[in-house]
Amino acid sequence: MQAKYVKEFWLFLTGVIALLTIVNFTTRLVAFLTKLGQPLDRQNSSEAVPPGRTGKLSIRRIPAAFTSVFKVVAFRTTIPIGLSSVSSVSELVFITGYMTALLVWLFVDTRDLTKFFYEDRAAHLASCQLPLIVALAGKNNIISFLVGIGHEKLNVLHRAAARACLLLLWIHAMVRYKSGLPASFNLTHDWMRWGVVGLAAFTLAAILSIRPIRHAAFEFFLVTHIILIAIFLVGGYMHAKAPGFGDYIWPALLVWGLDRFLRFTYLLWNNRVWRGNAESAATVELITSDTVRLTLHRRFSWKAGQHAYVVLPSVSNLPTEAHPFTIASIPYRLDGREQSKKEVVFLIRGRSGFTQRLREHATAKIAGSVPALIDGPYGYPPNLKVFHTCVLIVGGSGVSYTLPLLLDLIHNGRSNKSAVRRILFVWCIRDPEHLSWIAKSLSSALTNAPSTLHIDARIHITQSNGKLPSLKALDYDDMKESSEDIKTPSSPSGSAEYDDIKAPLPSPSISVENNIDSGFKSFTTVLGRPDIDQLLKDAVLTADGPVSVDVAGPSSLAESIRGVLSSDIVSPIGVLKGVPSVTLHVETFGMVKG
């Protein structure tokens, strides 16, 4: 009887995954069939946004208006779920829907809530979820491929499913205990003892995974989590095997083993360990007082915005310790020249734990290079080639995510493989010295950008007593222009107003204006915080087609952008009158996007 409800529950899960898979592959197919590299046909498109809008409502844009409302409600509306955490409506719908489905199948047809029925079924429903929970935690899983969502974003569902599983197991254990343990079920039997050990390990793992503990001592959490979950799976299998239900649990061990095998294979292949140390080293460079640039040269391919796991045995506490970082470079040169080995760059802020040890290692200048292995790439970054306007907004070290997106857009523009015609790049930093992280890459990118791209790059220094850096500090070695092209406006005002997104800011700034053919390129540094509201309104209202807004940085920055993109500029009436559709991508350890 219980097998019937387990089967129904998995049919429900399969249906949800199948629906998301259809949406994912349909989106990919539409992107593939879109004729990239040619100006979009604005006259015949429902996305048509003529300059100086007439303000007339268009029935043809009803689907776009409906989509806009859905994005605002599902992805941009957030609800606090803790002291420092928020969750989008879409996440909460997934989580509550999952929990509700479990409870429905737990209590349906239990003959007036007879304890035996739901106590026994709780164990079945909990155990059958284990392969799914392990798959959602794994770096390599078929679910990510099918739905197009990276493992790091699926992790929020992994945690929700795990907590639901823990709740069901405690229902099973406590109801069984309160009902009395007959001789055949008491703790004199090894299989019952294994059940107690497994549940205790799982409970402790759940406690240690609470966000404050996880953030305060991540390395401790990671090691203990692996050990405790291994104990739980083994104990759970030994407990379930006795009554004949071990088939629920051993697939989870198989999924975990497959993920580890694939990661080990990636390590061997990416680092060509059979070729010696030359293929297994990285250069460590302290570029500011708290930031390290880690550079590897590998025969390795990835997409802009993806991340990889780095193993540095001589820096880590454990030789197999792996840490994820976004790759801050792209796998090709902007000038089109071929390269056998790609330059894989990571920008790493030294905070605590592993990153602090890496910073101390670089500060001590123990060695210019360290043994290094790379595992990946992972993640499903957005396809920006189909948009007309791309807005990249980033705070601090989040530039590791948006810089490669900018470089990739420029590369695709040079190759005539993109519909993007306009890019706004905004980076907020506290200290002017942080400019050295990307100044050379950014100036080189602007120099190599094609005339078809209008690029406006703005660097905001938010420190109250911040000073604009000297020209020498910016290191424009790759700029093709002479020093005569570098201008310093004389305006003494303190902050900038975004009156016209297409013109350089009238602010106290150091500006490099680079006129390449008919394209306007600017790299402007500004004292003060950006006016996010005005910036986004200008970007959207002056766009001639669909707009993508990509964000990486503090949660407060993401929340302010969600708020602006939930306002009247994307209202149904505005969209019906010709305001372009806006897609928001927030790079966080969660599912929020839209």
XYZ file of C-alpha atoms in Angstrom, residues 150-475:
326
model
C 23.103 25.315 -11.707
C 23.695 23.162 -8.641
C 24.479 26.261 -6.563
C 20.963 27.599 -7.203
C 19.289 24.223 -6.741
C 20.889 24.081 -3.310
C 17.942 25.982 -1.822
C 15.671 23.107 -2.879
C 18.219 20.606 -1.587
C 17.993 22.159 1.867
C 14.195 22.331 1.767
C 13.884 18.675 0.719
C 16.398 17.608 3.357
C 14.487 19.379 6.123
C 11.231 17.842 4.915
C 12.924 14.436 5.006
C 14.179 15.064 8.552
C 10.681 16.063 9.694
C 9.191 12.865 8.264
C 11.862 10.717 9.903
C 11.174 12.282 13.296
C 7.428 11.686 12.812
C 8.248 8.060 12.043
C 10.556 7.693 15.056
C 8.465 9.513 17.671
C 5.123 7.942 16.724
C 6.753 4.504 16.740
C 8.327 5.203 20.154
C 5.096 6.578 21.670
C 3.182 3.577 20.372
C 5.554 1.261 22.212
C 8.349 -0.893 20.851
C 7.499 -4.613 20.716
C 10.247 -7.212 21.078
C 10.774 -7.410 17.337
C 11.345 -3.613 17.133
C 13.260 -2.750 20.296
C 16.825 -1.479 20.508
C 18.313 -4.916 21.152
C 18.375 -5.338 17.349
C 21.300 -3.963 15.378
C 19.092 -2.656 12.577
C 17.160 -0.519 15.096
C 20.386 0.798 16.598
C 21.567 1.745 13.106
C 18.329 3.710 12.690
C 18.979 5.692 15.874
C 22.588 6.426 14.831
C 21.528 7.514 11.359
C 18.763 9.818 12.630
C 21.090 11.366 15.227
C 23.725 12.057 12.558
C 21.147 13.558 10.201
C 19.725 15.783 12.949
C 23.169 17.086 13.934
C 23.994 17.746 10.276
C 20.788 19.788 9.918
C 21.594 21.854 13.029
C 25.119 22.616 11.799
C 23.757 23.659 8.401
C 21.728 26.564 9.843
C 22.759 29.722 7.993
C 24.548 31.564 10.870
C 26.643 28.495 11.699
C 27.276 27.721 8.023
C 28.482 31.257 7.306
C 30.531 31.655 10.495
C 32.469 28.397 10.089
C 31.950 27.149 6.539
C 34.947 24.825 6.401
C 33.922 23.167 9.685
C 30.367 22.854 8.369
C 31.530 21.314 5.091
C 33.729 18.630 6.660
C 31.229 17.690 9.376
C 28.364 17.704 6.861
C 30.061 15.160 4.618
C 30.973 12.907 7.547
C 27.553 13.080 9.219
C 25.596 12.519 6.006
C 27.809 9.522 5.185
C 26.987 8.079 8.622
C 23.293 8.801 8.066
C 23.174 7.089 4.666
C 25.005 4.015 5.907
C 22.939 3.856 9.089
C 19.714 4.443 7.151
C 20.561 1.691 4.674
C 21.339 -0.817 7.449
C 18.088 0.130 9.197
C 15.910 -0.094 6.075
C 17.561 -3.197 4.665
C 16.279 -5.450 7.431
C 12.574 -5.020 6.587
C 13.403 -5.103 2.869
C 13.454 -1.396 1.932
C 17.160 -0.824 1.307
C 16.349 -0.064 -2.340
C 15.143 3.359 -1.223
C 18.569 4.354 0.056
C 21.382 2.683 -1.882
C 20.625 4.732 -5.050
C 21.559 7.836 -3.030
C 24.992 6.328 -2.401
C 25.251 5.582 -6.126
C 24.362 9.188 -7.044
C 26.947 10.517 -4.575
C 29.595 8.147 -5.915
C 28.850 9.143 -9.527
C 29.237 12.831 -8.688
C 32.573 12.188 -6.971
C 33.765 10.077 -9.901
C 32.918 12.829 -12.383
C 34.629 15.471 -10.261
C 37.740 13.319 -9.981
C 37.675 12.818 -13.758
C 37.386 16.582 -14.300
C 40.382 17.128 -12.027
C 42.507 14.682 -13.987
C 41.452 15.999 -17.388
C 41.454 19.735 -16.673
C 44.876 19.675 -15.062
C 46.557 17.003 -17.225
C 48.224 15.683 -14.075
C 50.081 13.048 -16.107
C 52.138 15.833 -17.749
C 53.864 17.030 -14.605
C 53.828 20.109 -12.398
C 53.722 22.583 -15.302
C 50.093 21.655 -15.834
C 49.232 21.703 -12.128
C 50.350 25.108 -10.867
C 48.857 28.562 -10.370
C 50.346 32.027 -9.998
C 49.436 33.848 -6.783
C 49.602 37.646 -6.844
C 48.592 40.126 -4.134
C 46.996 42.960 -6.137
C 45.605 44.971 -3.196
C 45.929 44.702 0.564
C 43.056 42.221 0.805
C 42.719 40.737 -2.684
C 44.576 37.985 -4.510
C 44.652 37.268 -8.209
C 44.983 33.528 -8.831
C 45.923 32.673 -12.421
C 46.048 29.225 -13.988
C 46.919 28.316 -17.578
C 44.926 25.299 -18.689
C 43.532 23.548 -21.725
C 40.116 24.243 -20.337
C 36.847 25.666 -21.670
C 34.061 27.521 -19.899
C 31.328 30.118 -20.419
C 31.395 33.671 -19.129
C 29.784 33.753 -15.692
C 30.563 30.154 -14.752
C 32.480 29.164 -11.651
C 34.977 26.438 -10.811
C 36.339 24.722 -7.734
C 39.986 25.326 -6.898
C 42.152 22.926 -4.898
C 45.357 24.397 -3.410
C 46.926 21.614 -1.303
C 49.744 23.801 0.054
C 47.285 26.455 1.302
C 44.308 24.386 2.457
C 44.025 22.616 5.785
C 43.086 19.451 3.907
C 44.806 18.501 0.612
C 41.448 17.710 -1.046
C 39.685 20.862 0.144
C 37.945 22.563 -2.826
C 36.517 26.091 -2.898
C 34.249 27.656 -5.542
C 35.099 30.965 -7.225
C 33.676 32.703 -10.271
C 36.063 32.714 -13.232
C 36.928 36.376 -13.888
C 38.169 35.838 -17.461
C 36.896 34.424 -20.744
C 38.373 31.459 -22.674
C 39.416 33.475 -25.744
C 41.312 36.616 -26.639
C 39.415 39.735 -27.649
C 41.729 40.311 -30.575
C 40.837 36.920 -32.051
C 44.275 35.330 -31.702
C 44.328 31.623 -30.907
C 45.793 30.283 -27.677
C 46.405 26.666 -26.801
C 46.185 27.305 -23.059
C 43.537 29.573 -21.616
C 44.209 32.038 -18.831
C 41.849 31.129 -15.988
C 41.729 34.065 -13.565
C 40.132 34.280 -10.124
C 39.835 37.438 -8.005
C 39.680 36.325 -4.363
C 39.030 38.569 -1.364
C 40.898 37.431 1.740
C 38.304 37.299 4.505
C 38.517 34.240 6.756
C 39.445 30.595 6.592
C 40.864 29.480 3.262
C 40.759 32.916 1.602
C 42.556 34.477 4.567
C 45.291 31.842 4.399
C 45.632 32.459 0.657
C 46.008 36.212 1.251
C 48.611 35.592 3.960
C 50.440 33.262 1.598
C 50.514 35.936 -1.098
C 51.531 38.636 1.400
C 54.449 36.558 2.653
C 55.581 36.011 -0.961
C 56.470 32.431 -0.133
C 56.433 31.533 -3.812
C 55.205 33.001 -7.050
C 53.276 29.836 -7.842
C 51.543 27.081 -5.898
C 50.335 23.598 -6.796
C 46.747 23.958 -7.992
C 43.975 21.827 -9.430
C 40.735 23.060 -10.974
C 37.389 21.267 -11.097
C 34.604 22.491 -13.334
C 33.223 24.524 -14.890
C 29.823 24.694 -13.242
C 26.763 26.917 -13.507
C 24.303 28.024 -16.169
C 24.902 31.745 -16.809
C 22.293 33.720 -18.758
C 22.422 34.013 -22.546
C 22.783 37.765 -23.073
C 23.274 37.668 -26.845
C 19.538 37.970 -27.554
C 19.026 41.298 -25.754
C 19.339 44.785 -27.161
C 20.556 46.448 -23.954
C 22.581 44.844 -21.168
C 22.946 46.519 -17.769
C 25.664 45.018 -15.563
C 25.582 46.286 -11.965
C 28.018 44.957 -9.419
C 29.339 45.666 -5.950
C 32.836 44.804 -4.725
C 34.263 41.402 -5.628
C 31.082 40.546 -7.537
C 32.905 42.065 -10.511
C 34.346 38.585 -11.037
C 30.908 37.706 -12.431
C 30.069 40.794 -14.505
C 33.517 41.482 -15.997
C 33.583 38.226 -18.020
C 30.002 38.916 -19.147
C 31.179 42.285 -20.495
C 34.217 40.721 -22.181
C 32.048 38.007 -23.707
C 29.576 40.561 -25.086
C 32.439 42.481 -26.695
C 33.895 39.282 -28.144
C 30.506 38.297 -29.587
C 30.050 41.805 -30.954
C 33.385 41.609 -32.733
C 32.388 38.215 -34.149
C 28.964 39.513 -35.222
C 27.246 36.873 -33.068
C 25.173 39.125 -30.860
C 22.090 41.335 -31.034
C 23.376 43.520 -28.173
C 23.855 47.152 -29.145
C 24.218 48.867 -25.795
C 25.986 48.013 -22.528
C 25.972 49.876 -19.221
C 28.605 48.605 -16.781
C 28.361 49.940 -13.196
C 30.801 48.886 -10.485
C 30.543 50.118 -6.873
C 33.679 49.876 -4.740
C 34.641 51.273 -1.353
C 38.344 51.788 -1.928
C 39.916 53.356 -5.045
C 42.732 50.801 -4.928
C 40.214 48.139 -5.977
C 40.324 49.611 -9.469
C 43.581 47.735 -9.987
C 41.621 44.476 -9.972
C 40.223 45.041 -13.438
C 41.522 48.390 -14.789
C 43.806 46.778 -17.342
C 41.188 44.243 -18.516
C 38.466 46.870 -18.676
C 40.516 49.394 -20.647
C 41.644 46.676 -23.048
C 38.042 45.563 -23.515
C 36.853 49.081 -24.311
C 39.672 49.506 -26.806
C 38.769 46.304 -28.631
C 35.000 46.875 -28.618
C 33.395 47.136 -32.081
C 31.701 50.283 -33.310
C 28.327 48.499 -33.173
C 28.452 48.554 -29.368
C 27.678 51.616 -27.281
C 29.448 51.016 -23.944
C 29.256 53.161 -20.831
C 31.441 51.929 -17.952
C 31.034 53.692 -14.615
C 33.094 53.040 -11.474
C 31.580 54.468 -8.275
C 33.809 54.938 -5.229
C 31.414 54.873 -2.268
C 33.827 55.510 0.616
C 32.800 58.735 2.359
C 36.372 60.023 2.411
C 37.345 58.322 -0.853
C 39.605 60.001 -3.363
C 39.776 59.542 -7.088
C 42.889 57.544 -8.047
C 45.758 59.007 -9.982
C 45.994 58.229 -13.666
C 49.182 56.284 -13.055
C 47.389 53.998 -10.611
C 44.847 52.949 -13.196
C 47.456 51.211 -15.389
